[in-house]
Amino acid sequence: MMIGAVLALLVPFASAEVSLRKVSEIPAIGPVSDDGAFLASIDQASIGVWRLSDGRQVHRIPLPRVDKTEESDSIDFSIDAFSPDDKSLAVSLTHYRDRKRGDAAVYWVDLEKESMRQVYLTRRDCGHLVMPGGIEPTVCPSATALFSPDGKHLAISVFSYLEQIVRSDAVSRYVGEAILVDASGAILGNFKDEFRHDPKQYDKTLDYVAESANGAIAPGFGADGHLLGIVRDRSGCEVRDLASGTRVSFLDECSADANPRFIFPGIIGGSPPSCTENCFAHYWDARTGRGAKVAYGRLGGASFTVGGDYAMTTFPDPGARMELRAAPFQTVLFSTPTGPGWDNTWTMTADGGFALNHASGKTIVYETGLRARTPEASAAAVAPPLDVDSPPATKAKPDPDAYAVVIGVEKYRQYGIPAVDFAARDAQTMYAYLTGAMGFDPKNVVLLADEHATRTDFQKNLGSWLMNRVGPKSRVFVYYAGHGSPNPKTGQGYLMPYEADPAYLEDTAYPLSKLYASLGKLPTKDVTVVLDACFSGQGGRSLIVKGTRPLVSVVQSKAEPNTVVLSAAGANQVSASFPEARHGLLTYYLLAGLRGEADAKHDGRITADELIAYVRPAVERAAKLQNVEQTPSLMSPPDVVAKPWIVLAPKK
């Protein structure tokens, strides 16, 4: 069918036909345990747990009594998650009290004892509309929960809609909270974030826009058990370690209406709340931010389930086929089951072993013959990164005639420009190496990051600041991490300052040719430039104006005879990041090389030719694991290649 053909174009990988075999039928509908062994259901009186393999009910737990205050009260229990060992359930309660006040509660269900205990409760006023004729209550607080990987804690997400002021436009205020509890109900952490949507101030197409730098917190767990939160702002979706406040990753292709949320520990899923055509669902690895976009049909409401290596979506059109994504991006097509109920809801177990058709109040269970890889096998495929964040011990003493400009632009002012993962961190670490191991006096090094890296800052520090200080014996080092962008008309590359706009490069960006020309005028023969960016317009650390196709050929700007340039990627390639190390791919291997990995002669003197000999193949190998072609390059006059960048202290 046409949708399948479109997806095949988007994902040009191998596909295989898989037949489904019916194994059981369960007289209930509900979520499935992570290991694909059980299904949980809920009605007005009790929770039931059913075994998928034979369809038998193995547990029944009565729901607690919740008293109504008025007939208009609304009481809704829902099952949020199984624990990893299948011995517990997380159940949430939303109780609207006459639409004026609301209770949001979470229960810990012990399946072996067939009992449930309340571990969280909050009671708040419902959000309201301020209308010309008065105040009308709207949305009351709600809560959902997710188990930690060890099953000992719950991450509870509480969402409160404070108010919506209706005039000519709507201004809305919300509060998102992330709460960590244990089985006894003890609160181990509480994180809160208020945000605001004002369509007069921001793009009206956005569902949620933060008034400050933060957005609503959607909490969950990393695979290592750390409490993480998804924080949305104008630049996208950041995964943050809530305890330390540090960024873990940035979700690629995460739009404001993607509704990202943790589905399993370490796995985030999201899709627009409503969709009528060209619909896509997303899933991401919380640790790396990398993910996939999967078409799920022309109609809204199709299911999307992620787990292990598999993501399954369905096309609800009669006679359609569902498509399953298996790492690494393999598309598997199921044959269409015969009989009624095809166009109802489908889900899949976390390991990909069972496909479930929910129709007419019952669940039909099919075996797929698929199983996800074990986490151990997946983890063994990638070697852990070296710790490159601390400068190595060296013989370097502060050189009063060494100057550097270090730039890292991670977040951009212009709406719609995605953040450059780890660019600010790259620059800060490079600054630490220069001042702590490479002989650059801190007072002679300028560090520019994010909003302090404007076009004016570029022009001043790369121009007059260096020209007024550099002499014939000076060393000069320039580092840039951030977006690059090609001019669609000329093919010339530009560095992207904080306020840059790819639609107005000549007015807002900084030409690469201008950088090389300015450095070429300095009265020294010792200039080094490192560019952890790319200029192809094809993604990664590269931008192109929306609506313009990536260039087939990008003009390669040439450096002056006094300048050595280490570039992250070829003219028509993408510069990638290394999420496990939390650095750009080039920067990580450059730092590793400076720590001694590139010391081919074992003399402690690491030169440009040794660095490129180490960095180029290392980056190429790591990039291929991300399905990216990236080959670093070195442009250098012959007489400076052998000069050491760093001289390491002898090992004791």
XYZ file of C-alpha atoms in Angstrom:
652
model
C 0.000 0.000 0.000
C 1.040 3.612 -0.401
C 1.918 4.274 3.272
C 4.131 1.196 3.325
C 5.872 2.446 0.191
C 6.456 5.849 1.763
C 7.917 4.252 4.876
C 10.140 2.074 2.718
C 11.556 5.245 1.183
C 12.083 6.790 4.615
C 13.713 3.620 5.978
C 15.660 1.928 3.155
C 16.605 -1.171 5.103
C 15.880 -4.869 4.849
C 12.351 -6.105 5.490
C 10.848 -9.489 6.214
C 7.359 -10.999 6.281
C 6.265 -12.436 9.627
C 3.145 -14.537 10.138
C 1.079 -14.295 13.320
C -0.105 -17.392 15.231
C -3.004 -17.069 17.665
C -2.133 -18.427 21.108
C -4.901 -17.199 23.447
C -7.926 -14.988 23.954
C -8.457 -12.851 27.082
C -11.890 -11.387 28.033
C -10.312 -8.025 28.957
C -8.195 -5.183 27.588
C -5.211 -3.513 29.267
C -1.428 -2.963 29.450
C 1.110 -5.785 29.181
C 4.106 -6.569 31.389
C 7.569 -5.747 30.046
C 8.520 -9.406 29.594
C 5.330 -10.149 27.647
C 3.991 -12.638 30.194
C 0.908 -10.906 31.650
C -1.893 -8.472 30.827
C -3.563 -6.298 33.482
C -7.151 -5.069 33.216
C -9.355 -2.844 35.337
C -13.091 -2.350 35.746
C -15.245 -0.440 38.234
C -14.659 -2.967 41.009
C -11.297 -4.708 40.590
C -7.961 -5.216 38.870
C -7.373 -8.462 37.005
C -4.094 -9.995 35.831
C -4.092 -12.516 32.963
C -1.403 -14.824 31.552
C -0.901 -14.267 27.821
C 0.272 -17.772 26.959
C -3.009 -19.495 27.952
C -5.424 -16.602 28.661
C -5.996 -17.626 32.328
C -6.653 -15.063 35.088
C -4.024 -15.347 37.848
C -4.881 -12.387 40.150
C -7.895 -10.317 41.185
C -7.494 -7.293 43.491
C -10.513 -5.254 44.692
C -10.271 -1.492 44.142
C -10.342 0.751 47.241
C -13.573 2.557 48.016
C -13.566 6.237 47.029
C -16.482 8.256 48.389
C -18.242 10.759 46.188
C -18.942 14.180 47.642
C -21.589 14.947 45.006
C -23.286 13.056 42.200
C -21.259 15.040 39.665
C -17.971 13.604 40.986
C -15.827 11.793 38.401
C -13.680 8.865 39.648
C -11.244 7.159 37.298
C -8.701 4.429 38.120
C -6.097 3.457 35.496
C -3.174 1.009 35.349
C 0.095 2.797 34.567
C 2.789 0.103 34.612
C 3.976 -3.331 35.666
C 7.098 -3.607 37.796
C 10.074 -5.246 36.024
C 9.630 -8.466 38.052
C 5.850 -8.616 37.343
C 5.121 -8.647 41.084
C 3.651 -5.137 41.347
C 1.484 -2.649 39.489
C 1.330 1.147 39.575
C -2.265 2.393 39.508
C -3.340 6.040 39.380
C -6.579 7.698 40.462
C -8.097 10.919 39.150
C -11.020 12.164 41.244
C -12.813 15.313 40.073
C -14.858 16.726 42.935
C -17.656 18.711 41.334
C -15.093 20.089 38.841
C -13.851 22.523 41.487
C -11.258 20.452 43.313
C -9.430 17.352 42.225
C -7.548 14.473 43.834
C -4.611 12.836 42.059
C -3.400 9.633 43.727
C -1.041 6.737 42.989
C -1.322 3.205 44.414
C 1.317 0.486 44.700
C -0.329 -2.897 44.003
C 1.300 -6.016 45.486
C 0.194 -8.850 43.200
C 1.470 -11.686 45.397
C -0.512 -10.396 48.407
C -3.329 -9.151 46.154
C -3.399 -5.830 48.005
C -2.888 -2.166 47.120
C -1.449 0.740 49.109
C -1.762 4.486 48.415
C 1.744 5.964 48.084
C 0.880 9.486 46.863
C -2.055 11.883 47.132
C -2.502 15.536 46.238
C -5.700 17.618 46.377
C -5.852 20.861 44.436
C -8.162 23.341 42.819
C -8.986 22.574 39.222
C -7.755 24.867 36.476
C -10.260 27.392 35.205
C -11.202 29.626 32.328
C -11.576 33.337 33.011
C -14.539 34.202 30.798
C -16.264 37.551 30.258
C -19.258 36.175 32.157
C -17.363 34.532 35.008
C -15.034 31.652 35.887
C -15.554 28.151 34.505
C -13.535 25.194 35.933
C -11.747 23.034 33.379
C -8.923 20.533 33.972
C -8.157 19.027 37.392
C -4.758 17.616 38.458
C -3.724 14.182 37.177
C -0.907 11.748 37.968
C 0.798 8.806 36.262
C 3.628 6.557 37.477
C 6.511 4.452 36.132
C 8.621 1.850 37.965
C 12.384 2.127 38.303
C 14.474 -0.632 36.655
C 14.938 -2.397 40.020
C 11.208 -2.124 40.859
C 11.851 -0.348 44.170
C 10.724 3.175 43.273
C 8.093 5.027 41.285
C 8.544 8.181 39.232
C 5.236 10.042 39.500
C 4.284 12.709 36.993
C 1.753 15.268 38.252
C 0.257 17.783 35.844
C -1.782 20.799 36.971
C -3.532 23.240 34.671
C -3.674 26.514 36.588
C -5.631 28.913 34.449
C -6.469 30.096 30.983
C -7.323 33.750 30.515
C -9.552 34.213 27.480
C -9.389 37.557 25.768
C -8.549 37.918 22.084
C -5.918 35.206 22.662
C -5.434 32.545 25.341
C -2.684 32.770 27.960
C -2.304 29.502 29.869
C -0.286 28.499 32.951
C 0.674 24.950 33.834
C 2.723 23.142 36.473
C 4.618 19.910 35.904
C 6.023 17.924 38.835
C 8.277 14.890 39.108
C 8.022 12.984 42.401
C 10.130 9.999 43.464
C 8.583 7.609 46.021
C 9.273 4.144 47.398
C 6.836 1.323 48.229
C 6.070 2.829 51.652
C 5.066 6.176 50.148
C 8.149 8.031 51.385
C 8.925 10.967 49.063
C 12.606 10.815 48.084
C 12.579 13.702 45.602
C 10.206 16.423 44.412
C 10.886 18.582 41.347
C 8.502 21.263 40.112
C 8.395 23.499 37.068
C 5.797 26.093 36.083
C 5.452 27.165 32.498
C 3.273 29.398 30.410
C 1.869 29.636 26.892
C 1.348 33.112 25.498
C 0.515 33.105 21.766
C 1.030 36.878 21.584
C 4.653 36.388 22.570
C 5.496 33.160 20.757
C 4.495 31.130 17.705
C 0.770 30.339 17.915
C 1.263 26.889 16.407
C 2.982 25.671 19.583
C 0.945 23.800 22.161
C 3.320 24.580 25.022
C 5.992 27.257 25.244
C 8.040 28.039 28.309
C 8.065 31.562 29.637
C 11.531 30.912 31.065
C 14.137 28.399 29.900
C 12.147 25.419 31.181
C 8.985 23.540 30.269
C 6.840 20.855 31.875
C 8.644 17.930 33.477
C 7.697 14.461 32.224
C 9.650 12.161 34.582
C 10.913 8.632 34.202
C 14.019 6.547 34.744
C 17.185 6.019 32.814
C 18.332 2.460 32.245
C 20.783 3.001 35.128
C 17.973 3.914 37.542
C 18.595 7.685 37.681
C 15.470 9.836 37.857
C 15.259 11.739 34.577
C 12.874 14.380 33.303
C 11.892 15.544 29.815
C 11.896 19.338 29.846
C 10.417 21.122 26.836
C 11.280 24.634 25.757
C 11.406 26.620 22.556
C 14.467 24.791 21.269
C 13.104 21.281 21.754
C 13.118 18.504 24.340
C 15.940 18.065 26.836
C 16.420 14.948 28.963
C 17.714 16.108 32.317
C 19.059 14.334 35.397
C 16.673 15.850 37.948
C 18.922 15.273 40.957
C 21.968 17.071 39.519
C 20.186 19.336 37.033
C 22.593 18.336 34.253
C 21.567 17.536 30.688
C 21.736 13.860 29.756
C 20.696 14.180 26.109
C 18.632 16.205 23.672
C 15.878 14.420 21.762
C 16.413 14.606 18.035
C 13.382 15.669 15.993
C 11.322 16.438 19.115
C 8.677 19.025 18.281
C 6.582 20.924 20.809
C 3.509 18.775 20.141
C 5.273 15.385 20.105
C 4.023 14.742 23.661
C 7.227 12.910 24.715
C 6.985 10.653 27.766
C 8.839 7.725 29.298
C 7.281 4.430 28.238
C 9.884 2.158 29.831
C 13.060 2.942 31.786
C 15.482 4.408 29.273
C 12.899 4.563 26.462
C 10.853 7.633 25.500
C 7.910 7.585 23.112
C 5.777 10.342 21.675
C 3.305 11.278 19.001
C 1.033 14.249 18.281
C -2.174 14.218 20.362
C -4.318 14.175 17.217
C -3.509 13.513 13.584
C -5.530 12.955 10.408
C -2.862 12.285 7.761
C 0.884 11.747 7.386
C 1.035 10.712 11.036
C 4.310 9.748 12.695
C 5.199 8.311 16.070
C 8.640 8.704 17.633
C 10.753 6.833 20.100
C 14.081 7.830 21.614
C 16.862 6.378 23.737
C 16.879 8.640 26.816
C 20.645 8.259 27.272
C 21.656 9.207 23.732
C 18.659 11.189 22.480
C 18.758 9.202 19.234
C 15.568 7.682 17.913
C 13.406 6.824 14.965
C 10.299 8.253 13.328
C 7.701 5.702 12.262
C 4.617 6.295 10.105
C 1.413 5.035 11.715
C -1.294 5.726 9.167
C -3.740 8.320 7.969
C -6.086 8.065 10.949
C -5.493 9.232 14.506
C -5.552 6.852 17.439
C -3.390 4.040 16.092
C -1.387 2.370 18.832
C 2.328 2.796 19.325
C 4.276 0.503 21.611
C 8.017 0.432 22.201
C 10.204 -2.000 24.051
C 13.545 -3.715 23.755
C 14.652 -3.282 20.149
C 11.168 -3.093 18.660
C 8.670 -0.344 17.942
C 5.294 -1.387 16.565
C 2.660 0.757 14.902
C -0.547 -0.088 13.089
C -2.385 1.284 10.107
C -6.083 1.229 11.063
C -7.298 1.062 7.457
C -9.123 -2.204 6.627
C -6.787 -4.641 4.914
C -3.681 -2.674 5.954
C -0.619 -4.207 7.524
C 1.131 -3.185 10.680
C 4.813 -2.333 10.563
C 7.422 -3.041 13.173
C 10.834 -1.402 13.463
C 13.663 -3.568 14.730
C 17.126 -2.240 15.560
C 19.097 -1.380 13.578
C 16.160 0.136 11.672
C 14.905 -3.061 10.051
C 11.272 -2.977 8.912
C 9.222 -6.128 9.537
C 5.792 -6.488 7.885
C 3.125 -8.686 9.451
C 0.746 -10.589 7.249
C -2.827 -9.406 7.758
C -4.754 -11.629 10.222
C -8.090 -12.829 8.898
C -11.392 -12.249 10.636
C -13.065 -9.259 12.324
C -11.330 -6.659 14.447
C -8.432 -5.775 12.169
C -9.138 -2.055 12.339
C -9.158 -1.961 16.159
C -6.272 -1.234 18.524
C -3.056 -3.240 18.366
C -0.162 -3.287 20.834
C 2.982 -5.338 21.252
C 4.876 -6.825 24.169
C 8.110 -5.132 25.177
C 10.328 -7.860 23.740
C 8.449 -8.048 20.427
C 7.276 -11.616 21.064
C 3.496 -11.063 21.078
C 1.156 -8.839 19.058
C -2.184 -8.075 20.736
C -5.405 -7.146 18.984
C -7.846 -5.387 21.343
C -11.351 -5.563 19.941
C -14.905 -5.702 21.340
C -13.718 -5.720 24.947
C -11.328 -8.651 24.557
C -7.679 -9.247 23.640
C -6.555 -11.776 21.032
C -2.894 -12.744 21.532
C -0.675 -13.663 18.568
C 2.881 -14.970 18.601
C 5.275 -13.139 16.265
C 8.312 -15.400 16.507
C 10.428 -12.329 17.292
C 12.456 -11.570 20.382
C 14.542 -8.490 21.223
C 18.260 -8.794 21.850
C 19.319 -9.028 25.475
C 20.517 -5.760 27.062
C 23.859 -7.416 27.781
C 24.440 -8.198 24.106
C 23.492 -4.671 23.096
C 25.775 -3.093 25.701
C 28.721 -5.299 24.769
C 28.684 -3.954 21.223
C 29.861 -0.498 22.318
C 33.041 0.044 24.335
C 32.675 2.561 27.186
C 34.187 5.962 26.398
C 37.348 7.238 28.052
C 37.082 9.977 30.653
C 38.424 12.950 28.710
C 36.969 15.761 30.820
C 40.050 16.330 32.988
C 43.218 17.729 31.335
C 46.271 15.448 31.471
C 49.429 16.227 33.395
C 51.957 18.084 31.208
C 55.199 20.039 31.357
C 53.495 23.183 30.099
C 54.040 26.507 31.815
C 51.873 29.580 31.111
C 53.007 31.137 27.852
C 52.406 34.916 27.902
C 52.482 34.940 24.097
C 49.785 32.303 23.514
C 46.213 33.424 22.706
C 42.999 31.510 22.136
C 39.334 32.083 21.303
C 37.068 29.193 22.275
C 33.431 29.189 21.123
C 30.594 26.775 21.880
C 27.028 27.525 20.789
C 24.610 24.875 22.042
C 21.316 26.788 22.219
C 20.243 29.368 19.673
C 17.942 32.359 20.067
C 16.098 31.805 16.789
C 13.014 29.608 17.222
C 13.223 26.341 15.303
C 17.020 25.971 15.377
C 17.763 22.703 17.187
C 20.283 22.729 19.995
C 23.774 21.377 19.270
C 24.226 18.617 21.790
C 27.199 19.155 24.116
C 28.635 22.153 22.186
C 28.924 24.358 25.292
C 30.461 21.445 27.205
C 32.880 20.848 24.333
C 34.046 24.459 24.530
C 34.384 24.438 28.308
C 36.484 21.252 28.215
C 38.659 22.630 25.409
C 39.204 25.760 27.520
C 40.260 23.538 30.452
C 42.806 21.726 28.257
C 44.245 24.949 26.861
C 44.626 26.621 30.255
C 45.402 23.510 32.286
C 47.645 21.450 29.999
C 48.653 23.325 26.847
C 50.354 26.424 28.283
C 47.695 29.089 27.590
C 47.353 31.716 30.308
C 43.647 32.051 31.285
C 43.806 35.819 30.867
C 44.757 35.280 27.215
C 41.885 32.895 26.447
C 38.373 34.086 25.553
C 35.536 31.623 26.181
C 32.261 32.402 24.358
C 29.201 30.217 24.980
C 25.543 30.428 23.920
C 24.108 33.950 24.400
C 27.650 35.305 24.931
C 28.648 34.093 21.454
C 26.920 36.672 19.257
C 28.047 37.822 15.842
C 29.500 40.936 17.484
C 31.476 38.718 19.890
C 32.818 36.754 16.910
C 33.861 39.894 15.031
C 35.506 41.548 18.031
C 37.442 38.596 19.430
C 38.428 36.959 16.141
C 39.338 40.350 14.729
C 40.605 43.281 16.786
C 41.163 41.364 20.044
C 43.639 38.976 18.408
C 45.170 41.589 16.076
C 45.964 43.918 18.998
C 47.814 41.181 20.925
C 49.434 38.706 18.545
C 53.097 39.127 17.580
C 55.586 37.207 15.413
C 56.310 34.633 18.149
C 52.702 34.149 19.262
C 50.697 30.933 19.262
C 47.021 31.273 18.331
C 44.327 28.651 18.868
C 40.711 29.010 17.698
C 38.058 26.420 18.575
C 34.420 26.372 17.428
C 31.624 23.909 18.310
C 28.154 24.651 17.000
C 26.139 24.737 13.829
C 27.624 25.473 10.445
C 25.480 26.458 7.489
C 25.991 26.648 3.717
C 24.840 29.574 1.628
C 22.383 27.942 -0.831
C 23.413 30.368 -3.600
C 27.198 30.318 -3.277
C 27.959 27.133 -1.325
C 30.149 29.144 1.073
C 30.216 27.955 4.685
C 29.203 30.078 7.684
C 29.690 29.731 11.437
C 26.418 30.285 13.315
C 26.523 32.733 16.251
C 23.849 32.670 18.964
C 21.396 34.947 17.099
C 22.072 33.557 13.609
C 19.216 32.886 11.212
C 19.864 30.418 8.340
C 17.427 32.410 6.189
C 19.632 35.535 6.528
C 23.159 34.163 6.648
C 24.891 37.227 5.228
C 23.260 39.461 7.842
C 23.447 37.231 10.921
C 26.187 34.591 10.482
C 29.996 34.660 10.323
C 31.642 33.539 7.039
C 34.284 30.845 7.308
C 36.248 32.683 4.641
C 36.280 35.772 6.856
C 37.668 33.739 9.764
C 40.527 32.417 7.647
C 41.236 35.857 6.172
C 41.377 37.483 9.623
C 43.716 34.811 10.975
C 45.859 35.055 7.853
C 46.548 38.732 8.618
C 48.016 37.957 12.051
C 51.815 38.459 12.212
C 52.497 34.846 13.251
C 53.071 31.539 11.516
C 51.519 29.471 14.324
C 47.700 29.480 14.063
C 45.542 26.415 14.803
C 41.809 26.131 14.121
C 39.512 23.287 15.263
C 35.988 23.193 13.811
C 33.567 20.710 15.385
C 30.809 21.661 12.962
C 29.824 20.839 9.398
C 28.579 22.889 6.476
C 26.649 20.438 4.309
C 23.150 21.399 5.466
C 22.319 17.699 5.852
C 21.852 17.506 9.630
C 24.082 16.962 12.644
C 25.962 20.173 13.433
C 24.775 21.797 10.229
C 21.755 23.913 9.230
C 20.104 25.012 6.041
C 17.159 27.337 5.552
C 13.836 25.481 5.760
C 12.528 24.469 2.352
C 15.967 24.363 0.748
C 17.422 21.021 -0.246
C 20.851 20.057 1.131
C 23.604 21.027 -1.259
C 25.219 18.439 -3.515
C 28.516 20.309 -3.339
C 29.797 22.707 -0.705
C 32.638 25.087 -1.515
C 35.663 24.278 0.632
C 37.103 27.499 2.090
C 40.897 27.511 2.091
C 42.946 28.556 5.082
C 45.915 30.920 4.870
C 49.528 29.599 4.815
C 49.991 30.309 8.548
C 46.976 28.237 9.644
C 46.451 24.577 10.523
C 42.764 23.550 10.358
C 41.317 20.392 11.871
C 37.752 19.979 10.559
C 35.155 17.543 11.886
C 33.834 16.320 8.539
C 34.136 16.494 4.785
C 32.406 19.252 2.816
C 29.293 17.157 2.148
C 29.226 15.129 5.375
C 27.567 15.405 8.783
C 29.364 16.111 12.055
C 27.920 13.840 14.757
C 27.934 13.787 18.551
C 29.067 11.047 20.926
C 26.213 10.887 23.474
C 27.885 8.268 25.687
C 30.816 10.627 26.253
C 28.634 13.787 26.082
C 30.877 15.479 23.542
C 30.981 16.074 19.816
C 32.550 13.109 18.034
C 35.559 15.083 16.777
C 36.071 16.838 20.118
C 35.946 13.589 22.074
C 38.623 11.890 19.990
C 40.712 15.073 19.853
C 40.711 15.234 23.651
C 41.444 11.516 23.905
C 44.339 12.005 21.496
C 45.717 14.881 23.554
C 45.546 12.708 26.676
C 47.992 10.295 25.037
C 45.926 8.018 22.765
C 47.521 9.703 19.717
C 51.105 9.459 21.004
C 52.296 7.017 18.328
C 56.008 7.649 19.039
C 55.558 7.336 22.815
C 57.648 10.435 23.394
C 54.915 12.546 25.018
C 55.024 15.054 22.135
C 51.695 14.872 20.333
C 51.796 16.589 16.958
C 49.196 17.467 14.337
C 50.151 14.538 12.121
C 49.872 12.123 15.064
C 46.496 13.610 16.001
C 44.973 13.258 12.544
C 46.399 9.727 12.201
C 44.528 8.800 15.409
C 41.411 10.962 15.121
C 40.417 10.257 11.502
C 39.952 6.447 11.685
C 38.524 6.631 15.220
C 35.843 9.136 14.192
C 35.066 7.212 10.991
C 34.499 3.985 12.952
C 32.350 5.655 15.627
C 30.287 7.540 13.029
C 29.487 4.360 11.115
C 27.941 2.916 14.272
C 25.494 5.836 14.031
C 24.897 5.207 10.292
C 26.779 8.437 9.532
C 29.676 9.104 7.175
C 32.160 11.451 8.869
C 35.823 11.839 7.945
C 37.845 14.550 9.736
C 40.382 16.433 7.652
C 43.587 18.351 8.330
C 44.745 21.313 6.271
C 48.269 22.278 7.211
C 51.448 23.886 5.844
C 54.221 21.246 5.748
C 56.524 23.074 8.165
C 54.070 23.104 11.109
C 52.735 19.548 11.034
C 55.504 18.239 13.279
C 55.093 20.963 15.937
C 53.648 19.494 19.176
C 50.203 20.585 20.322
C 50.870 19.224 23.793
C 53.831 17.742 25.693
C 52.732 15.209 28.282
C 54.469 14.726 31.602
C 56.399 11.424 31.840
C 54.399 8.591 33.344
C 55.614 7.523 36.754
